[in-house]
Amino acid sequence: MAPDVVVHRQELLHTCMQDLVAANPAAPTLTPLLAFLNPAYITCPMEPDTAPSPAPGEATAVTSSSMTGPSTSRAGPRAGLQGSCGSRIRLLTDLPVRLTDRELMQRQQGCCAGCGGPLPQPYLASAWLGRRHSKVAQRCEYTGQLYCSSCHSGDTAILPAAVLHAWDFQLRPVCCMAAHYLAATADQPLLCVGVVNPGLYDAVPSVQQAHRLRQQAVKALHTARLLQPEAGLLVDQFLAGDINRVKFLGETEFWSVADLQQLAVGPISQTTQCIIDLVEDALSLAKSLAPPPKQPVH
């Protein structure tokens, strides 16, 4: 069931992309998000034969064509090339393969993974010239690639993969586009714990408790829908009345990075209390929809 939900959300993201591009927003802060949703929005000078190939085991980018079939873009033959850089910023739930800077320079053919421009070569160690080994190209811990100083300004972010697999919320250096993307999606329930790492529920008691509460509420609402003909409409109205109801009670497996960060505080967190309140509301609604008990016949 959960994988189907993932595919459905990918389709919803693509629909959002089409709406955003059609609106032609002028806000520069939307550029990273648009680059994630629509690779053709970003210009990249890389040619097809010079674009670095992914490392064995490295997460490959999911382009819009892979989700929706053949592209219907009218941007011309360069549309695919323009997206070859921007398309690498995706939701990554596995940590990238760790390569050395030299290996990355060779794999990227000396080009920045963001803009495609040439990366400055590191200085060679030379004691008699008084030079020290200096790395100019900067690594993004989210994508596992090297970037120039224009595309990597030292921003830091929590990595979803580190949270899901190691319950690690340490801030790590990421490129500018990854920083914008992770900041824009931090509150969005995109992490499907039940598919990526279901063992997290057993490993972290606070997440397990919150998950069970969500399951309890969803089960109660599902049962309430079956009690009477108009119950389904009432449940839908209940869910639509609060964004947190849709988020936590629409299904049970998806979480945001911000939610999990709150749960890391412990069993008494803002997220936990919010879920407890929602569960109480859901159980109260289910109880009100239950038919009165039949009176015994004397």
Coordinates of C-alpha atoms in Angstrom, one line a residue:
M1 CA 0.0 0.0 0.0
A2 CA 2.7 2.5 1.0
P3 CA 4.7 2.2 -2.4
D4 CA 1.4 3.1 -4.2
V5 CA 1.2 6.2 -2.0
V6 CA 4.7 7.1 -2.9
V7 CA 3.9 6.9 -6.6
H8 CA 0.7 8.9 -6.1
R9 CA 2.6 11.7 -4.3
Q10 CA 5.2 11.8 -7.2
E11 CA 2.3 12.4 -9.6
L12 CA 1.0 15.1 -7.3
L13 CA 4.4 16.8 -7.2
H14 CA 4.5 16.8 -11.0
T15 CA 1.1 18.3 -11.1
C16 CA 2.2 21.0 -8.7
M17 CA 5.3 21.6 -11.0
Q18 CA 3.1 22.2 -14.0
D19 CA 0.9 24.7 -12.1
L20 CA 4.0 26.6 -10.7
V21 CA 5.7 26.8 -14.1
A22 CA 2.4 27.9 -15.8
A23 CA 2.1 30.7 -13.2
N24 CA 5.6 31.9 -14.1
P25 CA 6.5 33.0 -10.5
A26 CA 9.1 35.8 -10.3
A27 CA 10.3 35.1 -6.7
P28 CA 13.9 34.1 -6.9
T29 CA 13.5 31.9 -3.8
L30 CA 11.3 29.6 -5.8
T31 CA 14.1 28.7 -8.2
P32 CA 15.5 25.7 -6.2
L33 CA 12.0 24.3 -5.7
L34 CA 11.2 24.7 -9.4
A35 CA 14.5 23.1 -10.3
F36 CA 13.5 20.1 -8.2
L37 CA 10.0 19.9 -9.7
N38 CA 10.9 20.7 -13.2
P39 CA 14.5 20.1 -14.3
A40 CA 14.0 22.2 -17.5
Y41 CA 13.7 25.3 -15.3
I42 CA 17.5 25.2 -14.6
T43 CA 20.1 26.1 -17.3
C44 CA 23.1 23.8 -17.2
P45 CA 25.9 24.1 -19.8
M46 CA 26.9 20.5 -19.6
E47 CA 26.8 18.5 -22.9
P48 CA 25.4 14.9 -22.8
D49 CA 28.8 13.4 -23.5
T50 CA 30.5 15.3 -20.7
A51 CA 27.9 14.8 -18.0
P52 CA 29.3 12.6 -15.2
S53 CA 27.9 9.1 -14.9
P54 CA 26.5 8.0 -11.5
A55 CA 28.6 5.9 -9.2
P56 CA 27.7 2.2 -8.6
G57 CA 24.9 2.4 -6.0
E58 CA 24.5 6.1 -6.3
A59 CA 20.9 7.3 -6.3
T60 CA 19.9 8.3 -9.9
A61 CA 17.7 11.3 -10.4
V62 CA 14.1 10.8 -11.1
T63 CA 13.1 13.0 -14.0
S64 CA 9.7 14.2 -14.9
S65 CA 9.6 11.9 -17.9
S66 CA 10.2 8.8 -15.8
M67 CA 7.1 9.6 -13.8
T68 CA 4.7 10.7 -16.5
G69 CA 6.0 9.1 -19.6
P70 CA 7.4 10.9 -22.7
S71 CA 8.0 14.6 -22.3
T72 CA 5.6 17.0 -23.9
S73 CA 7.8 20.0 -23.2
R74 CA 8.1 22.6 -26.0
A75 CA 11.3 23.9 -24.7
G76 CA 13.2 22.5 -27.6
P77 CA 16.1 19.9 -27.9
R78 CA 18.1 21.7 -25.1
A79 CA 15.4 21.1 -22.5
G80 CA 16.8 17.8 -21.4
L81 CA 20.3 19.2 -21.2
Q82 CA 19.2 22.2 -19.2
G83 CA 17.8 19.9 -16.6
S84 CA 20.9 17.6 -16.3
C85 CA 22.2 19.6 -13.3
G86 CA 19.0 20.8 -11.5
S87 CA 17.5 17.3 -11.8
R88 CA 20.0 16.0 -9.3
I89 CA 18.3 17.6 -6.4
R90 CA 15.7 15.1 -5.3
L91 CA 14.4 13.6 -2.1
L92 CA 17.3 11.2 -1.2
T93 CA 16.5 8.7 1.5
D94 CA 19.8 6.8 1.2
L95 CA 23.2 8.4 1.9
P96 CA 25.4 8.8 -1.2
V97 CA 28.3 6.6 -1.8
R98 CA 31.4 8.2 -0.2
L99 CA 34.1 8.9 -2.8
T100 CA 37.3 10.8 -2.4
D101 CA 37.6 14.3 -3.8
R102 CA 39.9 13.0 -6.5
E103 CA 37.4 10.3 -7.6
L104 CA 34.7 12.9 -7.7
M105 CA 36.8 15.3 -9.8
Q106 CA 37.4 12.5 -12.2
R107 CA 33.8 11.4 -12.3
Q108 CA 32.5 14.9 -12.7
Q109 CA 35.3 15.6 -15.3
G110 CA 36.3 18.7 -13.3
C111 CA 32.9 20.3 -13.6
C112 CA 30.7 21.7 -10.8
A113 CA 27.7 19.5 -10.2
G114 CA 25.5 22.6 -9.9
C115 CA 26.3 25.0 -12.7
G116 CA 28.5 22.8 -14.8
G117 CA 31.4 25.3 -14.7
P118 CA 35.0 24.2 -14.2
L119 CA 36.1 23.4 -10.7
P120 CA 39.3 25.0 -9.4
Q121 CA 42.0 22.3 -9.1
P122 CA 43.4 21.8 -5.6
Y123 CA 46.9 23.2 -5.0
L124 CA 49.7 20.6 -5.0
A125 CA 51.5 20.3 -1.7
S126 CA 54.8 22.1 -2.1
A127 CA 56.7 22.9 1.1
W128 CA 59.5 24.8 -0.6
L129 CA 57.0 27.2 -2.2
G130 CA 55.2 27.6 1.1
R131 CA 51.9 26.4 -0.3
R132 CA 49.5 24.2 1.7
H133 CA 47.1 21.7 0.2
S134 CA 43.9 23.7 -0.2
K135 CA 40.5 22.3 -1.4
V136 CA 38.6 24.8 -3.4
A137 CA 35.8 22.6 -4.6
Q138 CA 33.3 21.9 -1.8
R139 CA 31.4 18.6 -1.2
C140 CA 27.7 18.5 -0.6
E141 CA 26.9 15.8 1.9
Y142 CA 23.3 15.6 0.5
T143 CA 24.2 14.8 -3.1
G144 CA 27.7 13.5 -2.5
Q145 CA 29.1 15.7 -5.3
L146 CA 31.5 18.6 -5.6
Y147 CA 30.5 22.2 -6.2
C148 CA 32.1 25.5 -6.9
S149 CA 32.0 28.4 -4.4
S150 CA 29.1 30.0 -6.2
C151 CA 26.9 26.8 -5.9
H152 CA 28.1 25.9 -2.4
S153 CA 28.4 28.8 0.1
G154 CA 28.7 26.7 3.3
D155 CA 25.1 26.2 4.1
T156 CA 24.2 23.3 6.4
A157 CA 21.1 21.1 6.8
I158 CA 19.7 18.0 8.4
L159 CA 20.0 15.0 6.0
P160 CA 16.7 13.0 5.7
A161 CA 18.7 9.8 5.0
A162 CA 20.8 10.3 8.2
V163 CA 17.6 10.7 10.2
L164 CA 15.9 7.7 8.7
H165 CA 18.8 5.3 9.0
A166 CA 20.8 6.6 11.9
W167 CA 18.4 8.9 13.8
D168 CA 21.1 11.6 13.3
F169 CA 20.0 15.2 13.2
Q170 CA 23.5 16.7 12.8
L171 CA 23.8 19.7 10.5
R172 CA 26.0 18.9 7.5
P173 CA 27.4 21.1 4.7
V174 CA 25.2 21.1 1.6
C175 CA 25.2 23.0 -1.7
C176 CA 22.9 26.0 -2.1
M177 CA 20.2 24.2 -4.1
A178 CA 20.1 21.3 -1.6
A179 CA 19.9 23.8 1.3
H180 CA 16.9 25.6 -0.3
Y181 CA 15.2 22.3 -1.2
L182 CA 15.6 20.8 2.3
A183 CA 14.4 24.0 3.9
A184 CA 11.4 24.2 1.7
T185 CA 10.4 20.6 2.4
A186 CA 11.3 20.3 6.1
D187 CA 7.7 20.6 7.1
Q188 CA 6.3 18.4 4.3
P189 CA 5.4 14.7 5.1
L190 CA 7.6 13.1 2.4
L191 CA 9.5 10.5 4.4
C192 CA 7.8 7.1 4.3
V193 CA 9.3 5.4 7.3
G194 CA 7.3 2.2 6.7
V195 CA 9.0 1.7 3.4
V196 CA 12.5 3.2 3.8
N197 CA 13.3 1.9 7.4
P198 CA 10.4 0.3 9.3
G199 CA 12.9 -0.7 12.0
L200 CA 12.9 2.9 13.1
Y201 CA 9.6 2.4 14.9
D202 CA 11.2 -0.3 17.1
A203 CA 14.4 1.6 17.6
V204 CA 12.9 5.0 18.7
P205 CA 10.1 4.7 21.3
S206 CA 8.7 8.2 20.7
V207 CA 8.3 7.5 17.0
Q208 CA 6.7 4.1 17.8
Q209 CA 4.2 5.8 20.2
A210 CA 3.3 8.5 17.7
H211 CA 2.9 5.9 15.0
R212 CA 0.5 3.8 17.1
L213 CA -1.6 6.8 18.0
R214 CA -1.9 7.7 14.3
Q215 CA -2.9 4.1 13.5
Q216 CA -5.5 4.1 16.3
A217 CA -7.1 7.3 15.0
V218 CA -7.1 6.2 11.3
K219 CA -8.7 2.9 12.3
A220 CA -11.4 4.7 14.3
L221 CA -12.2 7.0 11.4
H222 CA -12.3 4.1 9.0
T223 CA -14.7 2.2 11.2
A224 CA -16.8 5.4 11.6
R225 CA -17.2 5.6 7.8
L226 CA -19.0 2.3 7.8
L227 CA -21.5 3.1 10.5
Q228 CA -24.0 5.1 8.6
P229 CA -24.4 6.5 5.0
E230 CA -23.6 10.1 5.8
A231 CA -20.6 9.2 8.1
G232 CA -18.1 9.3 5.2
L233 CA -18.9 12.9 4.4
L234 CA -18.7 13.9 8.1
V235 CA -15.3 12.2 8.4
D236 CA -14.0 14.0 5.2
Q237 CA -15.2 17.3 6.6
F238 CA -13.5 16.6 9.9
L239 CA -10.2 15.9 8.1
A240 CA -10.5 19.0 5.9
G241 CA -11.0 21.2 8.9
D242 CA -7.4 21.2 10.0
I243 CA -4.1 20.8 8.0
N244 CA -2.7 18.6 10.8
R245 CA -5.6 16.2 10.5
V246 CA -4.9 15.7 6.9
K247 CA -1.2 15.3 7.6
F248 CA -1.4 12.9 10.5
L249 CA -4.7 11.2 10.1
G250 CA -4.9 10.9 6.3
E251 CA -2.5 8.0 6.5
T252 CA 0.1 6.7 9.0
E253 CA 3.5 6.2 7.4
F254 CA 4.6 9.6 6.1
W255 CA 6.5 12.0 8.3
S256 CA 8.4 15.3 7.8
V257 CA 11.9 16.0 9.0
A258 CA 10.5 18.6 11.4
D259 CA 8.1 16.0 12.9
L260 CA 10.9 13.5 13.5
Q261 CA 13.1 16.2 14.9
Q262 CA 10.4 17.1 17.4
L263 CA 9.9 13.4 18.3
A264 CA 13.7 13.2 19.0
V265 CA 13.1 15.5 22.0
G266 CA 11.3 12.6 23.7
P267 CA 7.8 11.3 24.5
I268 CA 6.5 14.7 25.5
S269 CA 7.0 16.9 22.4
Q270 CA 5.0 19.3 20.4
T271 CA 4.4 16.8 17.7
T272 CA 3.3 14.1 20.2
Q273 CA 0.9 16.4 21.9
C274 CA -0.6 17.5 18.6
I275 CA -1.1 13.8 17.6
I276 CA -2.7 13.0 21.0
D277 CA -5.1 15.9 20.6
L278 CA -6.0 14.8 17.1
V279 CA -6.6 11.2 18.2
E280 CA -8.9 12.4 21.0
D281 CA -10.9 14.4 18.4
A282 CA -11.0 11.5 16.0
L283 CA -12.2 9.1 18.7
S284 CA -14.8 11.6 19.8
L285 CA -16.1 11.9 16.3
A286 CA -16.2 8.1 15.8
K287 CA -18.1 7.8 19.1
S288 CA -20.7 10.4 18.1
L289 CA -21.3 8.6 14.8
A290 CA -21.8 5.3 16.4
P291 CA -25.5 4.2 16.4
P292 CA -27.1 4.1 19.8
P293 CA -27.1 0.6 21.4
K294 CA -30.2 -1.4 20.8
Q295 CA -32.6 -1.6 23.8
P296 CA -33.2 -5.1 25.0
V297 CA -36.6 -6.4 24.1
H298 CA -38.7 -7.3 27.2

